[in-house]
Amino acid sequence: MRAGRSQEEIRRSNLSALLRQVHLGGPASRAALADRLGLNRSTIKGLTADLTAAGLVREELPTDTGKAGRPSLVVRPESERVYVLAFDVRVDRLIAARVGLGGRILDRREAARRRAGADVHEVVGVLAGFARRLHREAGAGSQCAGAGAAYCGMIRRDDGMVRFGPNMGWVDQAFGTELAFRLGLGLPVAVGNEAHLGALAEHQRGAGVGFQNLVYLHGDVGVGGGIIVGGKLLDGDGGYGCELGHMMVNPYDGRPCGCGSRGCLEAEVGEQALIDAAGRTAELSGRDGVRAVVRAAGRGDVAAREAVRRIGDWLGIGVANLINLFNPGLVIFGGMLREVYPRAAAQVHARVAANVLAISRERVRLRTSALGDDATLVGAAELAFAGLLADPLDALARLTPAGRRDPVSP
């Protein structure tokens, strides 16, 4: 039987809890933090002093209290001084960003990505170049506390290996290791599936705040998904769980899927399915093509409206299956589905009404992503912050000199 926790373990746990509150919840008074964490104010005072000394937070007087008496100091994250590097590898776009403690995107770089097959060396080169510039341009005395990347494929949890990227031909590519080497900052790069990270981001900072059970559907060339159960990501035995886009919805005469099967959800509702259904294959492609079809449907174009209706029906079948299986309180539509869902909502709701158990649909809500196109990037940043939030002082102690931007000598 394990003995009770030591005072040092309790202190580290409390430091983690306090920093997480300020990181996710934003600036808060000492009094509010004491209430949320169930700690007395003297303990909060000591913890904030430790985090302030470490350069993670700062305390300042509130600007306007409206109350008599001595105001409680407000604790704020040091967003400009402590940051992570976040990367988002999409089928047609590469993004790198410097994200400050507290979740604020401080700076970013983007480039188009050619849809040209297994391009791991090109992707790593572009992202590493972006990141080195972002790191150089950070303020003097700042610290890079981690790096995280979202990738549109199946990721091995332990080492960031891309086991399978069906839409770009990546198979067993050591993406995380290679990117960390090219960055040269002495920091590992944590890698996660884009839809899993989008689900976490929406749960922590977006439409899913306050929901302990939700489903996030991310549409792009294909469809990915993330499921939060009891406040935690459902990721499977090897990290490959929740491949919602490969749920079978049309097995008999379904469209071919990049995974080698037919009739998968992503094959029936992905961007190419919509463009093909609208009869616009020769003139449109990609995300811009999806937007064009949705806009045409809004203007009353008959072929576009029928295409959106068809995709909405298949999407509704997928959503109905997920609600019956997981009983979420919320289903969130992200990526290109954020644009398709509002126009296809009638078909989705009709399927939910017809095919979901009455008890399971009583409370479920359907919403679009609150974080928009940044959901997966924000998720990558949160992946990078995980070590710092788990044990703030230990994480800072382990930072290599390359992870710091020291003040420039006069």
Coordinates of C-alpha atoms in Angstrom, one line a residue:
M1 CA 0.0 0.0 0.0
R2 CA 1.4 3.4 -1.0
A3 CA 1.9 5.9 1.9
G4 CA 0.2 9.3 1.8
R5 CA 1.7 11.9 -0.5
S6 CA 4.6 14.0 0.8
Q7 CA 4.3 17.7 1.2
E8 CA 6.5 18.2 -1.8
E9 CA 4.2 16.1 -4.0
I10 CA 1.2 18.0 -2.7
R11 CA 2.9 21.3 -3.5
R12 CA 3.8 20.2 -7.0
S13 CA 0.3 19.0 -7.6
N14 CA -1.2 22.3 -6.4
L15 CA 1.3 24.3 -8.6
S16 CA 0.1 22.3 -11.6
A17 CA -3.5 22.8 -10.8
L18 CA -3.1 26.6 -10.3
L19 CA -1.1 27.1 -13.5
R20 CA -3.6 25.0 -15.4
Q21 CA -6.5 27.2 -14.1
V22 CA -4.7 30.4 -15.2
H23 CA -3.6 28.9 -18.5
L24 CA -7.1 27.6 -19.5
G25 CA -9.4 30.0 -17.6
G26 CA -7.4 33.2 -18.0
P27 CA -6.5 35.8 -15.4
A28 CA -8.2 35.3 -12.1
S29 CA -8.0 36.8 -8.6
R30 CA -6.3 35.0 -5.8
A31 CA -9.7 34.7 -4.1
A32 CA -11.3 33.1 -7.2
L33 CA -8.4 30.7 -7.5
A34 CA -8.7 29.7 -3.9
D35 CA -12.5 29.0 -4.4
R36 CA -11.9 27.0 -7.6
L37 CA -9.1 24.9 -6.2
G38 CA -10.5 24.4 -2.7
L39 CA -7.4 25.9 -1.1
N40 CA -7.0 28.6 1.5
R41 CA -5.7 32.0 0.5
S42 CA -2.4 31.7 2.3
T43 CA -1.6 28.6 0.3
I44 CA -2.6 30.3 -3.0
K45 CA -0.4 33.2 -2.0
G46 CA 2.6 30.9 -1.6
L47 CA 1.9 29.0 -4.9
T48 CA 1.6 32.2 -6.9
A49 CA 4.8 33.4 -5.4
D50 CA 6.6 30.3 -6.6
L51 CA 5.1 30.5 -10.1
T52 CA 5.9 34.3 -10.2
A53 CA 9.5 33.6 -9.2
A54 CA 9.7 31.0 -12.0
G55 CA 8.5 33.6 -14.5
L56 CA 5.3 31.7 -15.3
V57 CA 2.7 34.2 -14.0
R58 CA 2.6 37.7 -12.7
E59 CA 0.4 39.4 -10.1
E60 CA -1.1 42.8 -10.4
L61 CA -3.9 44.9 -9.0
P62 CA -7.3 44.7 -10.7
T63 CA -8.1 47.8 -12.8
D64 CA -11.6 48.3 -11.3
T65 CA -13.0 46.3 -8.5
G66 CA -16.1 48.4 -7.6
K67 CA -15.8 47.1 -4.1
A68 CA -14.6 48.6 -0.8
G69 CA -11.6 47.2 0.9
R70 CA -8.3 45.8 -0.2
P71 CA -8.7 44.1 -3.7
S72 CA -7.4 40.6 -4.3
L73 CA -4.5 40.5 -6.7
V74 CA -5.1 39.2 -10.2
V75 CA -2.9 36.3 -11.4
R76 CA -2.0 36.4 -15.1
P77 CA -0.1 34.0 -17.3
E78 CA 3.2 35.3 -18.7
S79 CA 2.1 34.9 -22.3
E80 CA 5.0 36.8 -23.9
R81 CA 7.7 35.2 -21.8
V82 CA 6.7 31.5 -21.9
Y83 CA 5.5 30.0 -25.1
V84 CA 5.4 26.8 -27.2
L85 CA 5.9 26.1 -30.9
A86 CA 2.8 24.6 -32.5
F87 CA 2.6 23.0 -36.0
D88 CA -0.4 22.0 -38.1
V89 CA 0.2 19.8 -41.1
R90 CA -2.9 19.8 -43.3
V91 CA -3.3 18.2 -46.7
D92 CA -3.0 21.5 -48.4
R93 CA -1.4 23.8 -45.8
L94 CA 1.5 24.0 -43.4
I95 CA 1.3 26.2 -40.3
A96 CA 3.7 27.1 -37.5
A97 CA 2.9 29.3 -34.6
R98 CA 4.3 30.7 -31.4
V99 CA 1.6 30.3 -28.8
G100 CA 2.0 31.9 -25.4
L101 CA 1.1 30.5 -22.0
G102 CA -2.6 31.2 -21.7
G103 CA -3.3 30.0 -25.2
R104 CA -2.7 33.2 -27.1
I105 CA -1.3 32.9 -30.6
L106 CA 1.5 35.4 -30.7
D107 CA 2.9 34.9 -34.2
R108 CA 2.4 32.5 -37.1
R109 CA 3.7 31.5 -40.5
E110 CA 1.9 29.6 -43.2
A111 CA 2.6 28.1 -46.6
A112 CA 0.6 26.2 -49.2
R113 CA 1.3 22.5 -49.4
R114 CA 1.3 20.6 -52.7
R115 CA -0.9 17.6 -52.8
A116 CA 2.0 15.5 -54.1
G117 CA 2.4 12.4 -52.1
A118 CA 5.0 11.4 -49.4
D119 CA 6.7 14.8 -48.8
V120 CA 8.0 14.4 -45.3
H121 CA 11.4 16.0 -46.0
E122 CA 9.8 19.0 -47.6
V123 CA 7.2 19.4 -44.8
V124 CA 9.9 19.2 -42.1
G125 CA 12.1 21.7 -43.9
V126 CA 9.4 24.3 -44.2
L127 CA 8.1 23.9 -40.6
A128 CA 11.6 24.0 -39.2
G129 CA 12.4 27.1 -41.1
F130 CA 9.3 28.8 -39.9
A131 CA 9.9 27.7 -36.3
R132 CA 13.5 28.9 -36.2
R133 CA 12.3 32.4 -37.3
L134 CA 9.5 32.4 -34.7
H135 CA 12.0 31.4 -32.0
R136 CA 14.5 34.1 -33.0
E137 CA 11.8 36.8 -33.1
A138 CA 10.6 36.0 -29.6
G139 CA 11.4 38.6 -26.9
A140 CA 14.6 38.6 -25.0
G141 CA 14.4 36.5 -21.9
S142 CA 11.5 34.4 -23.3
Q143 CA 11.4 30.6 -23.0
C144 CA 10.2 27.9 -25.4
A145 CA 8.6 25.3 -23.1
G146 CA 7.7 22.7 -25.7
A147 CA 6.7 21.8 -29.3
G148 CA 3.6 20.0 -30.6
A149 CA 2.3 19.1 -34.0
A150 CA -1.1 18.1 -35.4
Y151 CA -0.9 15.7 -38.4
C152 CA -3.7 14.4 -40.6
G153 CA -3.1 10.7 -40.1
M154 CA -2.7 7.9 -37.6
I155 CA 0.0 8.6 -35.1
R156 CA 1.9 6.3 -32.8
R157 CA 1.5 7.8 -29.4
D158 CA 4.9 6.9 -28.0
D159 CA 7.2 8.5 -30.5
G160 CA 5.2 10.6 -32.9
M161 CA 5.6 8.2 -35.8
V162 CA 3.1 8.7 -38.6
R163 CA 2.0 5.1 -39.2
F164 CA -0.4 5.9 -42.0
G165 CA -1.5 9.1 -43.7
P166 CA -4.1 7.9 -46.2
N167 CA -4.5 11.1 -48.2
M168 CA -0.8 11.8 -48.7
G169 CA 0.9 8.4 -48.8
W170 CA 2.9 8.7 -45.5
V171 CA 3.6 5.3 -44.0
D172 CA 5.9 4.8 -41.0
Q173 CA 7.5 8.3 -41.2
A174 CA 9.4 9.4 -38.1
F175 CA 7.9 12.9 -38.4
G176 CA 8.3 14.0 -34.7
T177 CA 11.9 12.8 -34.4
E178 CA 12.9 14.4 -37.7
L179 CA 11.3 17.7 -37.0
A180 CA 12.8 17.9 -33.5
F181 CA 16.3 17.2 -35.0
R182 CA 15.8 19.9 -37.7
L183 CA 14.6 22.5 -35.1
G184 CA 17.8 22.1 -33.1
L185 CA 16.3 23.5 -29.9
G186 CA 16.9 20.5 -27.7
L187 CA 13.1 19.9 -27.4
P188 CA 11.1 16.8 -28.5
V189 CA 8.2 17.4 -30.7
A190 CA 5.0 15.7 -29.5
V191 CA 2.7 14.7 -32.4
G192 CA -1.0 13.9 -32.4
N193 CA -3.8 13.2 -34.8
E194 CA -5.4 16.5 -35.9
A195 CA -8.9 15.5 -35.1
H196 CA -8.0 14.2 -31.6
L197 CA -6.2 17.4 -30.9
G198 CA -9.1 19.4 -32.3
A199 CA -11.5 17.6 -29.9
L200 CA -9.2 18.4 -27.0
A201 CA -9.0 22.1 -28.0
E202 CA -12.7 22.5 -28.4
H203 CA -13.2 20.7 -25.0
Q204 CA -10.8 23.0 -23.2
R205 CA -11.2 26.3 -25.1
G206 CA -14.0 26.1 -27.6
A207 CA -17.6 25.0 -28.1
G208 CA -17.1 22.0 -25.8
V209 CA -16.2 23.9 -22.6
G210 CA -18.4 22.5 -19.8
F211 CA -19.2 19.3 -21.6
Q212 CA -17.6 16.1 -20.3
N213 CA -18.8 13.9 -23.2
L214 CA -18.5 15.1 -26.8
V215 CA -17.8 14.1 -30.4
Y216 CA -15.7 16.3 -32.7
L217 CA -15.9 15.7 -36.5
H218 CA -13.2 17.3 -38.5
G219 CA -13.7 17.5 -42.3
D220 CA -11.0 18.0 -44.8
V221 CA -10.1 15.8 -47.8
G222 CA -11.4 13.1 -45.5
V223 CA -13.1 13.1 -42.2
G224 CA -11.4 12.6 -38.8
G225 CA -12.8 12.5 -35.4
G226 CA -12.1 12.8 -31.7
I227 CA -14.3 11.6 -28.8
I228 CA -14.1 13.0 -25.2
V229 CA -15.5 10.6 -22.6
G230 CA -15.7 11.7 -19.0
G231 CA -13.4 14.6 -19.8
K232 CA -10.7 12.5 -21.4
L233 CA -9.8 11.7 -25.0
L234 CA -10.8 8.2 -26.1
D235 CA -7.7 7.2 -28.2
G236 CA -7.6 3.4 -28.2
D237 CA -4.9 0.9 -27.3
G238 CA -2.2 2.2 -29.6
G239 CA -3.5 5.8 -30.0
Y240 CA -5.3 4.9 -33.3
G241 CA -8.8 5.1 -31.9
C242 CA -11.7 7.2 -33.1
E243 CA -11.1 6.9 -36.9
L244 CA -14.6 8.1 -37.3
G245 CA -14.1 8.8 -41.0
H246 CA -13.7 5.1 -41.6
M247 CA -17.0 4.2 -40.0
M248 CA -18.9 2.2 -42.7
V249 CA -22.1 4.0 -43.7
N250 CA -22.6 2.8 -47.3
P251 CA -21.1 -0.7 -47.8
Y252 CA -23.0 -1.7 -51.0
D253 CA -22.5 1.0 -53.5
G254 CA -20.3 3.4 -51.6
R255 CA -17.5 5.6 -53.0
P256 CA -14.0 4.3 -52.9
C257 CA -12.0 5.5 -49.8
G258 CA -8.3 6.3 -49.5
C259 CA -8.0 3.6 -46.9
G260 CA -8.8 0.9 -49.5
S261 CA -12.4 0.3 -48.4
R262 CA -15.6 1.6 -49.9
G263 CA -18.5 3.6 -48.4
C264 CA -16.6 5.0 -45.4
L265 CA -18.1 8.2 -43.9
E266 CA -15.2 10.3 -45.2
A267 CA -15.7 8.9 -48.7
E268 CA -19.3 9.9 -48.7
V269 CA -19.0 13.4 -47.0
G270 CA -15.4 14.5 -47.8
E271 CA -14.7 17.5 -50.0
Q272 CA -14.4 15.5 -53.2
A273 CA -17.8 13.8 -52.6
L274 CA -19.5 17.2 -52.3
I275 CA -17.8 18.6 -55.4
D276 CA -18.5 15.5 -57.5
A277 CA -22.1 15.4 -56.4
A278 CA -22.5 19.0 -57.5
G279 CA -21.1 18.1 -60.9
R280 CA -18.2 20.6 -60.5
T281 CA -15.3 18.2 -60.6
A282 CA -13.7 19.8 -63.7
E283 CA -13.6 23.3 -62.3
L284 CA -13.4 23.1 -58.5
S285 CA -11.2 21.4 -55.9
G286 CA -10.1 21.6 -52.3
R287 CA -11.5 23.8 -49.6
D288 CA -12.3 26.6 -52.0
G289 CA -14.3 24.2 -54.0
V290 CA -16.3 23.2 -51.0
R291 CA -17.0 26.9 -50.2
A292 CA -18.1 27.5 -53.8
V293 CA -20.6 24.7 -53.7
V294 CA -22.0 25.8 -50.4
R295 CA -22.4 29.3 -51.6
A296 CA -24.0 28.1 -54.8
A297 CA -26.5 26.1 -52.7
G298 CA -27.3 29.2 -50.7
R299 CA -28.1 31.1 -53.9
G300 CA -30.5 28.3 -55.0
D301 CA -28.4 26.4 -57.5
V302 CA -30.3 23.2 -57.9
A303 CA -27.3 20.9 -58.4
A304 CA -25.4 22.4 -55.5
R305 CA -28.5 22.2 -53.2
E306 CA -29.0 18.5 -54.1
A307 CA -25.3 17.8 -53.5
V308 CA -25.4 19.4 -50.0
R309 CA -28.6 17.5 -49.2
R310 CA -27.0 14.2 -50.2
I311 CA -23.8 14.9 -48.2
G312 CA -26.0 16.0 -45.3
D313 CA -27.9 12.8 -45.3
W314 CA -24.8 10.6 -45.1
L315 CA -23.4 12.9 -42.5
G316 CA -26.6 12.5 -40.5
I317 CA -26.3 8.7 -40.7
G318 CA -22.8 9.0 -39.3
V319 CA -23.8 11.4 -36.5
A320 CA -26.8 9.2 -35.6
N321 CA -24.5 6.2 -35.2
L322 CA -22.1 8.1 -33.0
I323 CA -24.9 9.4 -30.7
N324 CA -26.3 5.9 -30.3
L325 CA -22.8 4.6 -29.5
F326 CA -21.4 7.3 -27.2
N327 CA -24.4 9.3 -25.9
P328 CA -22.5 12.6 -26.1
G329 CA -23.8 15.9 -24.8
L330 CA -22.5 17.7 -27.8
V331 CA -21.4 17.0 -31.5
I332 CA -19.1 19.6 -33.0
F333 CA -18.5 20.1 -36.7
G334 CA -15.0 21.4 -37.6
G335 CA -12.8 21.8 -40.6
M336 CA -14.8 22.1 -43.9
L337 CA -17.8 20.5 -42.1
R338 CA -18.0 23.8 -40.2
E339 CA -19.1 25.3 -43.5
V340 CA -21.2 22.4 -44.8
Y341 CA -23.2 21.7 -41.6
P342 CA -25.2 24.9 -41.4
R343 CA -26.5 24.3 -45.0
A344 CA -27.0 20.6 -44.4
A345 CA -28.4 20.9 -40.8
A346 CA -32.0 19.9 -41.9
Q347 CA -30.8 16.5 -43.2
V348 CA -28.6 15.9 -40.2
H349 CA -31.3 16.7 -37.8
A350 CA -33.8 14.5 -39.7
R351 CA -31.5 11.5 -39.5
V352 CA -30.9 12.1 -35.8
A353 CA -34.7 12.3 -35.2
A354 CA -35.3 9.2 -37.2
N355 CA -32.4 7.0 -36.2
V356 CA -31.2 7.9 -32.7
L357 CA -32.8 6.4 -29.6
A358 CA -35.2 8.9 -28.1
I359 CA -33.5 8.9 -24.7
S360 CA -30.1 9.5 -26.3
R361 CA -31.2 12.5 -28.4
E362 CA -33.0 14.2 -25.5
R363 CA -30.1 16.4 -24.5
V364 CA -27.5 16.2 -27.3
R365 CA -26.6 19.5 -29.0
L366 CA -25.1 20.0 -32.5
R367 CA -22.7 23.0 -33.0
T368 CA -20.0 24.2 -35.3
S369 CA -16.5 24.6 -34.0
A370 CA -15.9 27.8 -31.9
L371 CA -12.2 27.8 -32.7
G372 CA -12.7 27.5 -36.4
D373 CA -9.7 26.7 -38.6
D374 CA -7.4 27.1 -35.6
A375 CA -8.9 24.2 -33.6
T376 CA -6.2 21.7 -34.6
L377 CA -3.4 24.3 -34.2
V378 CA -4.6 25.1 -30.7
G379 CA -4.8 21.4 -29.9
A380 CA -1.1 21.1 -31.0
A381 CA -0.2 23.9 -28.7
E382 CA -2.0 22.3 -25.8
L383 CA -0.1 19.0 -26.5
A384 CA 3.1 21.0 -26.3
F385 CA 2.1 22.7 -23.0
A386 CA 1.3 19.3 -21.3
G387 CA 4.6 18.8 -19.7
L388 CA 4.8 22.3 -18.3
L389 CA 1.3 22.1 -16.9
A390 CA 1.9 18.7 -15.3
D391 CA 4.9 19.8 -13.3
P392 CA 5.8 23.5 -13.9
L393 CA 9.0 23.7 -11.9
D394 CA 10.5 20.4 -13.1
A395 CA 9.7 21.2 -16.7
L396 CA 11.4 24.6 -16.5
A397 CA 14.5 23.0 -14.8
R398 CA 14.8 20.6 -17.7
L399 CA 14.8 23.2 -20.5
T400 CA 18.0 23.3 -22.4
P401 CA 19.7 26.6 -23.1
A402 CA 18.6 26.4 -26.8
G403 CA 15.0 26.6 -25.6
R404 CA 15.7 30.1 -24.1
R405 CA 16.0 33.5 -25.7
D406 CA 18.5 35.3 -23.4
P407 CA 18.6 39.0 -23.2
V408 CA 20.8 40.6 -25.8
S409 CA 24.0 42.0 -24.4
P410 CA 24.6 45.7 -24.8

